[in-house]
XYZ file of C-alpha atoms in Angstrom:
636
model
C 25.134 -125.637 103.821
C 23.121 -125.348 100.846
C 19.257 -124.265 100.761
C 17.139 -124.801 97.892
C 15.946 -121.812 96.416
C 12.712 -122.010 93.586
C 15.355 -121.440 91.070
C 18.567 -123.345 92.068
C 20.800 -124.233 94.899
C 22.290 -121.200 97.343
C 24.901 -121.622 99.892
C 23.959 -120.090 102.979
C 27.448 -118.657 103.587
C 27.218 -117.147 99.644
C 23.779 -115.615 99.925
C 24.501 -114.074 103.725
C 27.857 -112.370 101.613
C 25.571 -110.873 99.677
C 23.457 -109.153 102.363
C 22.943 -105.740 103.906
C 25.154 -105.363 107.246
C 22.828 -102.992 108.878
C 19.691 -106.120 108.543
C 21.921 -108.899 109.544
C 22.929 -106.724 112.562
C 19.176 -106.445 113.646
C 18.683 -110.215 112.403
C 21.109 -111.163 115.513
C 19.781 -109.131 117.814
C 16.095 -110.676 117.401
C 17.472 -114.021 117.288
C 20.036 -114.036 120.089
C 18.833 -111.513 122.118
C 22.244 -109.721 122.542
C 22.247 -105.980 122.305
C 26.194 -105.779 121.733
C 25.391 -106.102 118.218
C 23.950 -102.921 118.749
C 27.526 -101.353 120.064
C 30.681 -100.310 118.875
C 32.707 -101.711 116.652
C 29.508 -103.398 115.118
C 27.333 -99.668 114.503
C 27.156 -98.616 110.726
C 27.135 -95.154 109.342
C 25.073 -93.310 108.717
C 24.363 -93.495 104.751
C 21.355 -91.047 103.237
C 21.437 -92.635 99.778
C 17.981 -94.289 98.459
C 19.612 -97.736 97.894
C 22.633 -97.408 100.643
C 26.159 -99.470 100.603
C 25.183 -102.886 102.002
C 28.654 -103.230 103.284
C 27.733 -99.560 105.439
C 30.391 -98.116 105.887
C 31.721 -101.381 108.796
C 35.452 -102.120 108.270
C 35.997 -105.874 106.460
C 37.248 -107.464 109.082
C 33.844 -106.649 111.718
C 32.025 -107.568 108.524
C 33.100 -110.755 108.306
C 32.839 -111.262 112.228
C 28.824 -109.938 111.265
C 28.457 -112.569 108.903
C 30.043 -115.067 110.450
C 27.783 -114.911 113.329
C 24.264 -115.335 111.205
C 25.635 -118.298 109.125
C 26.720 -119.837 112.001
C 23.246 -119.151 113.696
C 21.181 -120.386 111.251
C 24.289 -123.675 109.756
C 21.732 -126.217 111.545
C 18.574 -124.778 110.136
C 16.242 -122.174 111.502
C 16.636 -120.881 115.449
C 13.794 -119.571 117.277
C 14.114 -115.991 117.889
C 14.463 -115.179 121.606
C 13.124 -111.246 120.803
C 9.900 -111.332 118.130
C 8.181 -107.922 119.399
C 11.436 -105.579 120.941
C 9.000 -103.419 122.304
C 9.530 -99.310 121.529
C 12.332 -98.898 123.656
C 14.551 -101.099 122.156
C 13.021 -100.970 119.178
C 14.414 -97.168 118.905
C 17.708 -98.306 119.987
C 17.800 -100.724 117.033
C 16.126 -98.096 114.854
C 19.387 -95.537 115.641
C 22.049 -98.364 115.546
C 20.425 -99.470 112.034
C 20.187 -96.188 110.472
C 23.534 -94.470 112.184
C 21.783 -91.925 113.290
C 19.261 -90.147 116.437
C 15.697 -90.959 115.400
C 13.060 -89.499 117.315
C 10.963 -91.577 119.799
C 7.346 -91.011 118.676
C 8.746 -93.304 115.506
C 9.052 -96.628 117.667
C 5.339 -97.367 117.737
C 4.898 -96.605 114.396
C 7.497 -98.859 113.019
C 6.598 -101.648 115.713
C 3.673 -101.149 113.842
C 4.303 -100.950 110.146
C 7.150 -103.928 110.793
C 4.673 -106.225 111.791
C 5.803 -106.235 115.521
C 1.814 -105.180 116.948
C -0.977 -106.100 114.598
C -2.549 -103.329 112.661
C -6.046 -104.363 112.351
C -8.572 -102.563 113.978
C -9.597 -104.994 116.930
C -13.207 -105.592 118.447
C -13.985 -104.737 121.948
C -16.945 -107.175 121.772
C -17.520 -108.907 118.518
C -20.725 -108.323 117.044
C -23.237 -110.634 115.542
C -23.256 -111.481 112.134
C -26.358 -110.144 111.223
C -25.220 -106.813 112.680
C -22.122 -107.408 110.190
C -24.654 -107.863 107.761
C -26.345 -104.644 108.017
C -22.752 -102.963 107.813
C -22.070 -103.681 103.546
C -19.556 -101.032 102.254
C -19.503 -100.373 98.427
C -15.666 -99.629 97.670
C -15.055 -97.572 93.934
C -12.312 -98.648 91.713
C -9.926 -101.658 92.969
C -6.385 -100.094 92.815
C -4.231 -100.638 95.775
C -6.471 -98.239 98.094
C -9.111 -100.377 97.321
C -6.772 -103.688 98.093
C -5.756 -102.368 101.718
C -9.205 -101.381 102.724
C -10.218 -104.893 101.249
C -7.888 -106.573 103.921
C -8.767 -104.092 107.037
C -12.293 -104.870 106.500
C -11.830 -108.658 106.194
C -9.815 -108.960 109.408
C -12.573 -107.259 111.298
C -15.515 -109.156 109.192
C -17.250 -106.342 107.588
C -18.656 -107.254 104.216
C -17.636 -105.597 101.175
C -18.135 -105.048 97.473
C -15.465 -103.372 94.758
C -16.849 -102.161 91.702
C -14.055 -101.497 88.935
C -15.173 -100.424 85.455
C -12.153 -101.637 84.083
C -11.550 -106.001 83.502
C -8.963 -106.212 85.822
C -7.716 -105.366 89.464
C -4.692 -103.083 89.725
C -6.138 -99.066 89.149
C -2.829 -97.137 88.053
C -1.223 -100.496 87.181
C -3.702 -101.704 85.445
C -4.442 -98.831 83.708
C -0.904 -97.408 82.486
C 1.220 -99.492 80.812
C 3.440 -96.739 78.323
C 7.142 -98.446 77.278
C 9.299 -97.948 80.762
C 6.077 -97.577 83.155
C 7.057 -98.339 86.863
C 8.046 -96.641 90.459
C 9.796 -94.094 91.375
C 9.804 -95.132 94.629
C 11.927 -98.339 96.012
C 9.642 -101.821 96.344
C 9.940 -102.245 99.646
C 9.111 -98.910 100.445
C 6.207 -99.628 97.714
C 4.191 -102.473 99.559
C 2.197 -103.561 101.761
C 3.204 -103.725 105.438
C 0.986 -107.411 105.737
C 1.650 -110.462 103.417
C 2.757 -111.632 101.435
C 6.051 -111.094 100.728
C 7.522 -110.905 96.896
C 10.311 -111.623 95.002
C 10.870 -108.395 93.624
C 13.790 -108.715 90.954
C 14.354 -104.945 90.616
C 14.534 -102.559 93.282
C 12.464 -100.256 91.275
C 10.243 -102.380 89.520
C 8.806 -102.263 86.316
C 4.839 -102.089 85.556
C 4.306 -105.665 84.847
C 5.937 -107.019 88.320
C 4.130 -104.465 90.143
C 0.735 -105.095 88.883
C 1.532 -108.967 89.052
C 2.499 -107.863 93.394
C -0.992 -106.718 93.375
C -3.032 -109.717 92.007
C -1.046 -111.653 94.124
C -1.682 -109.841 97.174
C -5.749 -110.341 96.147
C -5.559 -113.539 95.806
C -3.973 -114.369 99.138
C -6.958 -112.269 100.985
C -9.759 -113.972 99.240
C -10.798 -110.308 97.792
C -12.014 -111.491 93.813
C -15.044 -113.290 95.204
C -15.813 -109.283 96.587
C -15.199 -107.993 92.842
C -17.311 -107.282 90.343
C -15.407 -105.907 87.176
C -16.664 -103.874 84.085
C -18.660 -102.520 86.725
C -19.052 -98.446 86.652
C -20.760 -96.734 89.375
C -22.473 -94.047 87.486
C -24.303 -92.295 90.274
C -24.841 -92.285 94.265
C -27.166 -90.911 96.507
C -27.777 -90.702 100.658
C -30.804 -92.345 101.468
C -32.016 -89.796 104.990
C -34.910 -92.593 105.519
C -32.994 -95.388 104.759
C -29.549 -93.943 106.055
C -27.766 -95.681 103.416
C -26.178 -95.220 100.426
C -28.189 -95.766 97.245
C -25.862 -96.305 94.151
C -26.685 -96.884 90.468
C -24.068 -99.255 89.002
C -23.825 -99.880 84.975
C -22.597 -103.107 84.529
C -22.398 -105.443 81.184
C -25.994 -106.301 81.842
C -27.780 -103.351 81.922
C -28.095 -100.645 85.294
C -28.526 -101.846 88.450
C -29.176 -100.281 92.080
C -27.109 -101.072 95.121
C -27.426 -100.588 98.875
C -24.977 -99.970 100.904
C -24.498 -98.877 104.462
C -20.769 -96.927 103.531
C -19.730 -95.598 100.580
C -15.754 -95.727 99.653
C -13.888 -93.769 97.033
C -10.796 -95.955 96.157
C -9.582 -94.083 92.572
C -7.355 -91.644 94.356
C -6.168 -88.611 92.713
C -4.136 -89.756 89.327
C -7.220 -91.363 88.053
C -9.137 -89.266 85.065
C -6.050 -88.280 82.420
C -6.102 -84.232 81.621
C -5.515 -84.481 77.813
C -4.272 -81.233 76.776
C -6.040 -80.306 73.486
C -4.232 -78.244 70.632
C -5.622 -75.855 67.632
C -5.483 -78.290 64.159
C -4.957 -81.690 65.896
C -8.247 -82.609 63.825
C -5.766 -82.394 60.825
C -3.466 -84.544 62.158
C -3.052 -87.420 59.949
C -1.064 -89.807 62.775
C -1.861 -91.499 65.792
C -2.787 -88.959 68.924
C -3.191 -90.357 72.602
C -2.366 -89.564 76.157
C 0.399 -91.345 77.947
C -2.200 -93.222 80.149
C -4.451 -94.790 77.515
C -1.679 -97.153 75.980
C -2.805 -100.181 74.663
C -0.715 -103.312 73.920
C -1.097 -102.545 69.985
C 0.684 -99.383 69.689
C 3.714 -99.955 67.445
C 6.571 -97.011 67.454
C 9.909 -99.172 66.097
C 11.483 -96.949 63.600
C 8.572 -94.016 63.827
C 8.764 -90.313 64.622
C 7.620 -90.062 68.105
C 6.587 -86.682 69.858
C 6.459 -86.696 72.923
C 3.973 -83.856 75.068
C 5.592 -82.945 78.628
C 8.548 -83.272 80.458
C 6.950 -85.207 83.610
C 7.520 -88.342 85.625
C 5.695 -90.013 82.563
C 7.592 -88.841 79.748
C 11.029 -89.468 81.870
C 10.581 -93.375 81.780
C 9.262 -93.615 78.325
C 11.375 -91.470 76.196
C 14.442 -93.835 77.909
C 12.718 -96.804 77.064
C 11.958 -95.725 72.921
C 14.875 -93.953 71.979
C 17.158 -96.660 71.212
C 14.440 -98.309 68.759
C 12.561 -95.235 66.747
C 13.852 -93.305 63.939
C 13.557 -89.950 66.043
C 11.596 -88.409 69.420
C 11.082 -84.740 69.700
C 10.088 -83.408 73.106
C 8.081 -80.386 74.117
C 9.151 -78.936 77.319
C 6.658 -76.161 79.292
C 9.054 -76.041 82.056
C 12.264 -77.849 83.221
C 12.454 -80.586 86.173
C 14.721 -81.355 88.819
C 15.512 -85.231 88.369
C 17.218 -86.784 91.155
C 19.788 -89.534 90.332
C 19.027 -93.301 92.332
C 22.442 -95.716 92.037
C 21.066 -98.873 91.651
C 17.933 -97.601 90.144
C 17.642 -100.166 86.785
C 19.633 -102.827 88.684
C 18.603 -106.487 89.503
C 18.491 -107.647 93.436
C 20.704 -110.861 93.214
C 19.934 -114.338 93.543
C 21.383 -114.594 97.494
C 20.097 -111.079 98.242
C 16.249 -112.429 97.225
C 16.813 -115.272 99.344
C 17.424 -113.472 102.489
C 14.611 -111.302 101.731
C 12.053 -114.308 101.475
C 13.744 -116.269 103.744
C 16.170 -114.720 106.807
C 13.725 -114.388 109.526
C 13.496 -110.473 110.507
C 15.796 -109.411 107.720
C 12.800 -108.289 105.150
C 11.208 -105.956 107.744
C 14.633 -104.324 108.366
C 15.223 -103.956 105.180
C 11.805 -102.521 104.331
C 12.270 -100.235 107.539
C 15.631 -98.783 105.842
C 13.289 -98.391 102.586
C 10.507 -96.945 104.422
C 12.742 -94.204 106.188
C 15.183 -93.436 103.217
C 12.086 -92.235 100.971
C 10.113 -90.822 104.199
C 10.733 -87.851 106.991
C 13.761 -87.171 105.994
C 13.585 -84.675 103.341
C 10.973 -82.717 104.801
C 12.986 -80.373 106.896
C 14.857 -79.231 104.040
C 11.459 -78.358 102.328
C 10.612 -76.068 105.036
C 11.006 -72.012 104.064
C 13.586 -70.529 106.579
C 12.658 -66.593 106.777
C 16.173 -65.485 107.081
C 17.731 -67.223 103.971
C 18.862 -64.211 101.673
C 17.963 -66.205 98.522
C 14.296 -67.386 98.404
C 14.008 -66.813 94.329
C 16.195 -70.067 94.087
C 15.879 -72.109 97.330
C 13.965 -71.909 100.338
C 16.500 -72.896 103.092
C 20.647 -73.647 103.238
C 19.630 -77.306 103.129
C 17.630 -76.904 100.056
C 20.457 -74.520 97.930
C 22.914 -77.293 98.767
C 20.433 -79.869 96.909
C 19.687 -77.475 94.312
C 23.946 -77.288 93.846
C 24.043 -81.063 94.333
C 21.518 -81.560 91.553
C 22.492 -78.720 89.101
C 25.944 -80.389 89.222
C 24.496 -83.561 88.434
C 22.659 -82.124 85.020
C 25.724 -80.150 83.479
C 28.078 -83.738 84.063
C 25.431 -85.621 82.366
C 24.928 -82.911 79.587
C 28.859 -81.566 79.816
C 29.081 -82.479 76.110
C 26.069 -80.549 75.303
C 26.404 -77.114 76.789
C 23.550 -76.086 74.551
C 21.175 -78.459 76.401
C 22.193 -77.422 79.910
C 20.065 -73.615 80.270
C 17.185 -75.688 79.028
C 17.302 -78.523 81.621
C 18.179 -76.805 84.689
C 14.882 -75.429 86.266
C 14.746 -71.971 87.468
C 12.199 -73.145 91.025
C 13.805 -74.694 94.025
C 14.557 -78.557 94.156
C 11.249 -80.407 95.593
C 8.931 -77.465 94.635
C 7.526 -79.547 92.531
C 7.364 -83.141 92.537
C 10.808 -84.552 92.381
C 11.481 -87.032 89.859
C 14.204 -90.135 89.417
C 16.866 -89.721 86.623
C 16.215 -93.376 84.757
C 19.348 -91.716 82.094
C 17.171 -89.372 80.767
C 19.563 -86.590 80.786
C 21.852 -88.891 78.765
C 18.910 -89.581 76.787
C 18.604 -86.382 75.529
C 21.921 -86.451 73.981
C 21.222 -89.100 71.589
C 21.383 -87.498 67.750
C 17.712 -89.125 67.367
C 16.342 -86.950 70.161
C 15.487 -83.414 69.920
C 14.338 -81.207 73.503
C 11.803 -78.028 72.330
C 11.136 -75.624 74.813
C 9.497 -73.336 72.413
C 5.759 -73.289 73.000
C 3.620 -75.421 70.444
C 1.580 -72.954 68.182
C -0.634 -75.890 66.488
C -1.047 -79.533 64.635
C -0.630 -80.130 61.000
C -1.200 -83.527 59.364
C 2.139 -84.554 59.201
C 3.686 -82.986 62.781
C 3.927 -80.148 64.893
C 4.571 -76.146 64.077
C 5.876 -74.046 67.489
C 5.623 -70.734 68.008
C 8.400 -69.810 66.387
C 7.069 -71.340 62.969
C 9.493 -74.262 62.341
C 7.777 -77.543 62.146
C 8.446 -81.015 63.129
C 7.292 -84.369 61.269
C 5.450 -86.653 64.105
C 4.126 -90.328 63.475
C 2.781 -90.403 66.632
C 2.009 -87.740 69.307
C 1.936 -88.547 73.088
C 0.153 -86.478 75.399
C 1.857 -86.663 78.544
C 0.390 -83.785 80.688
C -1.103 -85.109 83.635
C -4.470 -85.460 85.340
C -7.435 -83.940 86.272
C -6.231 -83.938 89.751
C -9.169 -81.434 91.547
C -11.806 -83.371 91.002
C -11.104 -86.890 92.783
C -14.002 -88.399 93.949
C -16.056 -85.598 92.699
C -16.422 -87.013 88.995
C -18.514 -89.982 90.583
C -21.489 -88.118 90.543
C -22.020 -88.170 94.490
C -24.726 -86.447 96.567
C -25.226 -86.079 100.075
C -27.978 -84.602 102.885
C -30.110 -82.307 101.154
C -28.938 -83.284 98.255
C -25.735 -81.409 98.346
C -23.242 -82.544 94.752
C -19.711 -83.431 95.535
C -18.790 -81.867 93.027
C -20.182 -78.544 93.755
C -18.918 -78.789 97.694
C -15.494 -78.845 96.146
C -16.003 -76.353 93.264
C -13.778 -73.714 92.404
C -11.149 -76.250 91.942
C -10.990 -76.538 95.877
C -11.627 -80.144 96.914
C -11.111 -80.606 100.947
C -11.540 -83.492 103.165
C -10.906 -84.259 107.718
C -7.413 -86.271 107.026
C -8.218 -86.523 103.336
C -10.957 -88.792 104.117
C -14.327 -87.463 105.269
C -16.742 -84.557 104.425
C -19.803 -82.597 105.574
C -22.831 -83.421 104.492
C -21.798 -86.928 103.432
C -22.454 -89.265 105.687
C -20.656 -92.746 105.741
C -18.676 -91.274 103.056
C -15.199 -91.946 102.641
C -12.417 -90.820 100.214
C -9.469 -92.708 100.008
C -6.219 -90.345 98.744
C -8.293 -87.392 98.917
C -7.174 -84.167 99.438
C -3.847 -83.221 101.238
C -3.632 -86.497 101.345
C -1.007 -87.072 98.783
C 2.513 -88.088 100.031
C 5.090 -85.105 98.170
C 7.850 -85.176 100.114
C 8.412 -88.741 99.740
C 6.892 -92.220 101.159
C 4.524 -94.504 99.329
C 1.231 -94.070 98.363
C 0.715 -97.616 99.916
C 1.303 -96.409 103.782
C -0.973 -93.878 102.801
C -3.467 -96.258 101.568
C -2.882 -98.431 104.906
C -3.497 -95.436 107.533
C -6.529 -94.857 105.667
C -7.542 -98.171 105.791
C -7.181 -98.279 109.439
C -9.531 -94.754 110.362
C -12.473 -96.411 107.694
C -12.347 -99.874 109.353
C -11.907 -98.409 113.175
C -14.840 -95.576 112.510
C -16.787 -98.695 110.905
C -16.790 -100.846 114.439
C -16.903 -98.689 116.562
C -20.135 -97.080 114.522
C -21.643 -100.908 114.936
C -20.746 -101.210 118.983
C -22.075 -98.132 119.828
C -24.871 -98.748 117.400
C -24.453 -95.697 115.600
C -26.564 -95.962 111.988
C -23.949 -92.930 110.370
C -21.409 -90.598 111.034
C -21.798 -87.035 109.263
C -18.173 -84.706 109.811
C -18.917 -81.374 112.062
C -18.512 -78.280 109.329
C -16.169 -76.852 111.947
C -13.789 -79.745 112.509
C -13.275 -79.565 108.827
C -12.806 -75.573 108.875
C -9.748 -76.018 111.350
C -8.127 -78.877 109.699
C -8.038 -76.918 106.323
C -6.633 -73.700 108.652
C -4.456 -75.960 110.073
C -2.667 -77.875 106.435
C -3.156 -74.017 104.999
C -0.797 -72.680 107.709
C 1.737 -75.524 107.597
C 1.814 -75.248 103.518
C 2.143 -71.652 104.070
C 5.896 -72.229 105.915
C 6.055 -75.619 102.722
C 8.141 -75.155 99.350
C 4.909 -76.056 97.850
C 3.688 -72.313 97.785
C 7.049 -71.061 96.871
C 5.532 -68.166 93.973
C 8.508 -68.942 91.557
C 6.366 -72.171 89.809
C 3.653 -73.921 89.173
C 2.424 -77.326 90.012
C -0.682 -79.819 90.185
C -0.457 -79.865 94.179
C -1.913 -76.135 93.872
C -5.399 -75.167 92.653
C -6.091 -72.164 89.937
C -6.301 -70.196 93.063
C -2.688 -71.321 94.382
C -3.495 -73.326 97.227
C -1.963 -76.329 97.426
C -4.881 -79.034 97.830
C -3.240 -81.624 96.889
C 0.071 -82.507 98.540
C 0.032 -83.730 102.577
C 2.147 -81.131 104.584
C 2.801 -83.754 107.467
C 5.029 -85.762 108.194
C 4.335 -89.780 107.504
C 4.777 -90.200 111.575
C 2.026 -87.399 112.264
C -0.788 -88.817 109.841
C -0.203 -92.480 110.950
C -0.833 -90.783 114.433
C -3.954 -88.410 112.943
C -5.692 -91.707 111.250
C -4.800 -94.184 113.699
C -7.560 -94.161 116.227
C -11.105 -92.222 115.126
C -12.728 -89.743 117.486
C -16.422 -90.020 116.854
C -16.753 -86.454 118.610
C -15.389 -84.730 115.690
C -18.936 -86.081 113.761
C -22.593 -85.599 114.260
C -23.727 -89.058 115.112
C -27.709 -90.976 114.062
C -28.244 -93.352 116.407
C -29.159 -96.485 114.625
């Protein structure tokens, strides 16, 4: 049988070849309803790796026998499924047979959940009218992909909206960034939204361009431009006590403008304002300076003298990416970082492999499931400090020391020809401490004659390069900052104030931002911020589920604000107060307070504000359903 694919011809038998055992295992089950699929000799094993062995680890002859069975299922065209929703109890059983090993039960609704199984969507008890809707208008900063899954929760319970985005375009990040080699470093389906639509991806890590292109596509399907007004900065909000709303002062290409709103959404996240690092005689510099995240389409580096600033998740796509086409980069290192190698990182999903994904009913959302929990719960045990481990200056558990080997080993084979790079790449902090990054061959990078790795500190600027501390200088054409971003301050840099007039910025000063679930403060009622703080997935996961549990608390405290005809919702100080004891005790037993480094998830006075110490099951669980006790409610 062949099936017509948008680019050519597939035979079913080819393209089912090409597919993951473990999906086409759960693909039978939901269309035949038999559970010996779900039995010996048809279980695979268990496989840890981010993009696993589709064959997984099933002898040749039960694969066949697999795939047999699913092109014979679906020879005459497309069955209907006898099991659509498997319910949680089965649902775990498929979960363990899937993944070869014993996942816990409280992960059954959540994945019945995220795989589409139960609807999301906060639901209505008793619909209310639309001029009660009316009265309900949320204002929603910056139009990134927080912005895009609030967009949908609030259109599937008919709450109006409006984006501003002082940019021209959708996207946020991936709009925004768009340096030589910009994309994820965490697997596409992982990196998506649980609801449609589906996409082609033709990478399993894609590249900038795709992802940004996932993202306008995903607007477009949910109606959300006619809710967008671009170029459109909000320079200023206030609460309104008299009003109870939110009074906003937008600057758009026309002049200023005030809007109204009844909630007030901040959508930019935390990687939003870039921290350019500044440097004694870069006035003299005679080249081009700029940071990593204000790249614009006209930069030109074939055959130039790059340097490149930091040794980040930034610098370790794009110095990849330009090395093979400059004339030389030079890279200054602070401190070293733990880069975790991905087979199958930079390769292309095949032709019959896309086709089941679009196509093979139930095999997308098993393969997004695999996705979900390869880059999810699973590391976080190992990131936990064990008391009695006799080594704490290099690891914090038996788990992690065996990474730390695993990775170390990893560096000196990729650098075994350069012993003199190896000391300078291997860092001294335990693997995860800081946020762990994807090898895209940037240790083999750094063997290239053109590239140069500088770990001596950078004294100052002169017009033709860079002098370090150790007085040697270095010609530069071009200089890229890539050192970060002003992570503390969040939604604070809107200019926000609350009762009494109380500044956002100055509730979270002393570089100490905190927010109930990363999402609501005291003092601001109706206030929302979207990837605030602790709120930040580190040990994994996507910042997309994030973005979707989020979505789910705003739109459920949202209704059920309108049905009991409750006018706003202000946090109680003390809810807050044991939250913040509660994520300060967890970090406390986390790698991310380990002494031996530093890193943005920790403030200037060490605690870490920014990373979530939860696991991805416990916050979906947090955020799912609001309790409007935990707030001091005005009745409208």
């Amino acid at each position: 049988m062949n099936i017509e694919s948008p680019h050519k011809a597939i035979d079913l038998t080819s393209a089912i070849a090409e597919g993951d055992i473990r999906c086409l295992l759960m693909v039978l089950v939901h269309m035949t309803g038999d559970e010996r699929w779900l039995e010996p000799p048809y279980l695979p094993k268990r496989d840890i790796r981010l993009i696993p062995d589709p064959e997984a680890g099933v002898p040749r002859e039960i694969q066949d026998e697999i795939r047999a069975a699913v092109v014979k299922l679906f020879a005459d065209g497309t069955p209907k499924p006898v099991i659509t929703d498997p319910g949680e109890e089965l649902l775990l059983k498929m979960m363990r047979a899937c993944l070869g090993e014993n996942v816990s039960p409280e992960y059954a609704p959540l994945m019945r959940e995220e795989m589409g199984f139960v609807p999301r969507e906060t639901r209505w008890t008793k619909r209310p009218s639309d001029q009660q809707l009316a009265e309900q208008h949320v204002l929603i900063v910056g139009a990134g992909v927080c912005a895009i899954a609030l967009a949908v929760a609030l259109g599937h319970v008919g709450i109006p909206y409006t984006i501003v985005e002082k940019n021209q375009e959708l996207g946020g990040t991936w709009w925004i960034n768009r340096y030589p080699g910009c994309g994820v470093d965490t697997p596409n389906h992982s990196y998506s939204y649980s609801f449609g639509p589906g996409n082609a991806w033709t990478r399993y890590f894609c590249q900038r361009e795709e992802l940004h292109g996932y993202l306008v596509k995903v607007a477009n399907e949910y109606g959300i431009r006619k809710h967008l007004r671009v170029n459109t900065e909000l320079t200023s909000s206030h609460w309104d006590e008299g009003k109870r709303r939110w009074i906003s002062t937008l600057r758009t290409e026309n002049g200023e403008e005030t809007f109204e709103s009844a909630a007030l959404v901040s959508a930019i996240g935390q990687l939003n304002d870039p921290s350019r690092a500044r440097f004694r005689g870069e006035e003299d510099f005679k080249g081009t300076i700029l940071h990593s995240a204000l790249w614009s389409d006209d930069i030109k580096l074939d055959g130039k003298h790059v340097a490149v600033i930091g040794t980040g998740a930034t610098s370790m796509q794009l110095v990849p990416a330009i090395a093979d086409r400059i004339a030389s980069v030079t890279i200054y290192q602070r401190s070293a970082q733990w880069a975790r190698p991905v087979k199958g990182y930079a390769d292309p999903i095949s032709e019959g492999a896309r086709w089941l994904l679009a196509h093979l009913p139930f095999y997308v959302q098993w393969y997004r499931f695999n996705m979900f929990w390869r880059y999810g719960d699973g590391l976080l045990p190992f990131l936990r400090k064990d008391p009695a481990w006799p080594h704490p200056e290099r690891a914090v558990n038996k788990g992690n020391d065996r990474h730390r080997q695993e990775l170390t080993d990893f560096i000196r084979s990729e650098l075994k020809d350069r012993p003199d790079l190896i000391e300078k790449c291997v860092p001294t902090y335990p693997p995860y401490g800081k946020r762990i990054l994807l090898d895209n061959n940037w240790f083999k990078t750094l063997t290239r004659p053109n590239v140069e790795l500088v770990t001596e500190a950078i004294h100052h600027f002169e017009q033709s390069g860079i002098v370090t501390a150790d007085g040697k200088h270095r010609s530069a054409d071009t200089i890229v900052v890539a050192t970060g971003f002003k992570v503390t301050e969040m939604a604070a840099r809107l200019n926000i104030s609350g009762r009494d007039g109380k500044d956002l910025r100055e509730a979270w000063g002393n570089d100490n931002p905190t927010a109930f679930l990363g999402l609501t403060v005291p003092g601001f009622p109706n206030f929302f911020c979207m990837l605030g703080p602790n709120s930040g997935p580190a040990h994994g996961g996507s910042v997309i589920f994030q973005s979707e549990c989020q979505s789910r608390y705003i739109s459920a405290c949202l209704a059920a604000m309108i049905e009991h005809d409750v006018a706003a919702i202000d946090l109680r100080k003390e809810v807050l107060d044991d939250y913040v004891q509660k994520v300060d005790a967890e970090h406390e037993a986390m790698i991310w307070t380990h002494p031996g480094m530093s890193t943005y998830y920790r403030n200037s006075s060490g605690r870490v504000f920014s990373a979530m110490p939860w696991r991805f099951v416990d916050y979906w669980r947090m955020t799912h359903d609001p309790d409007l006790r935990q707030y001091k409610l005005t009745k409208a």
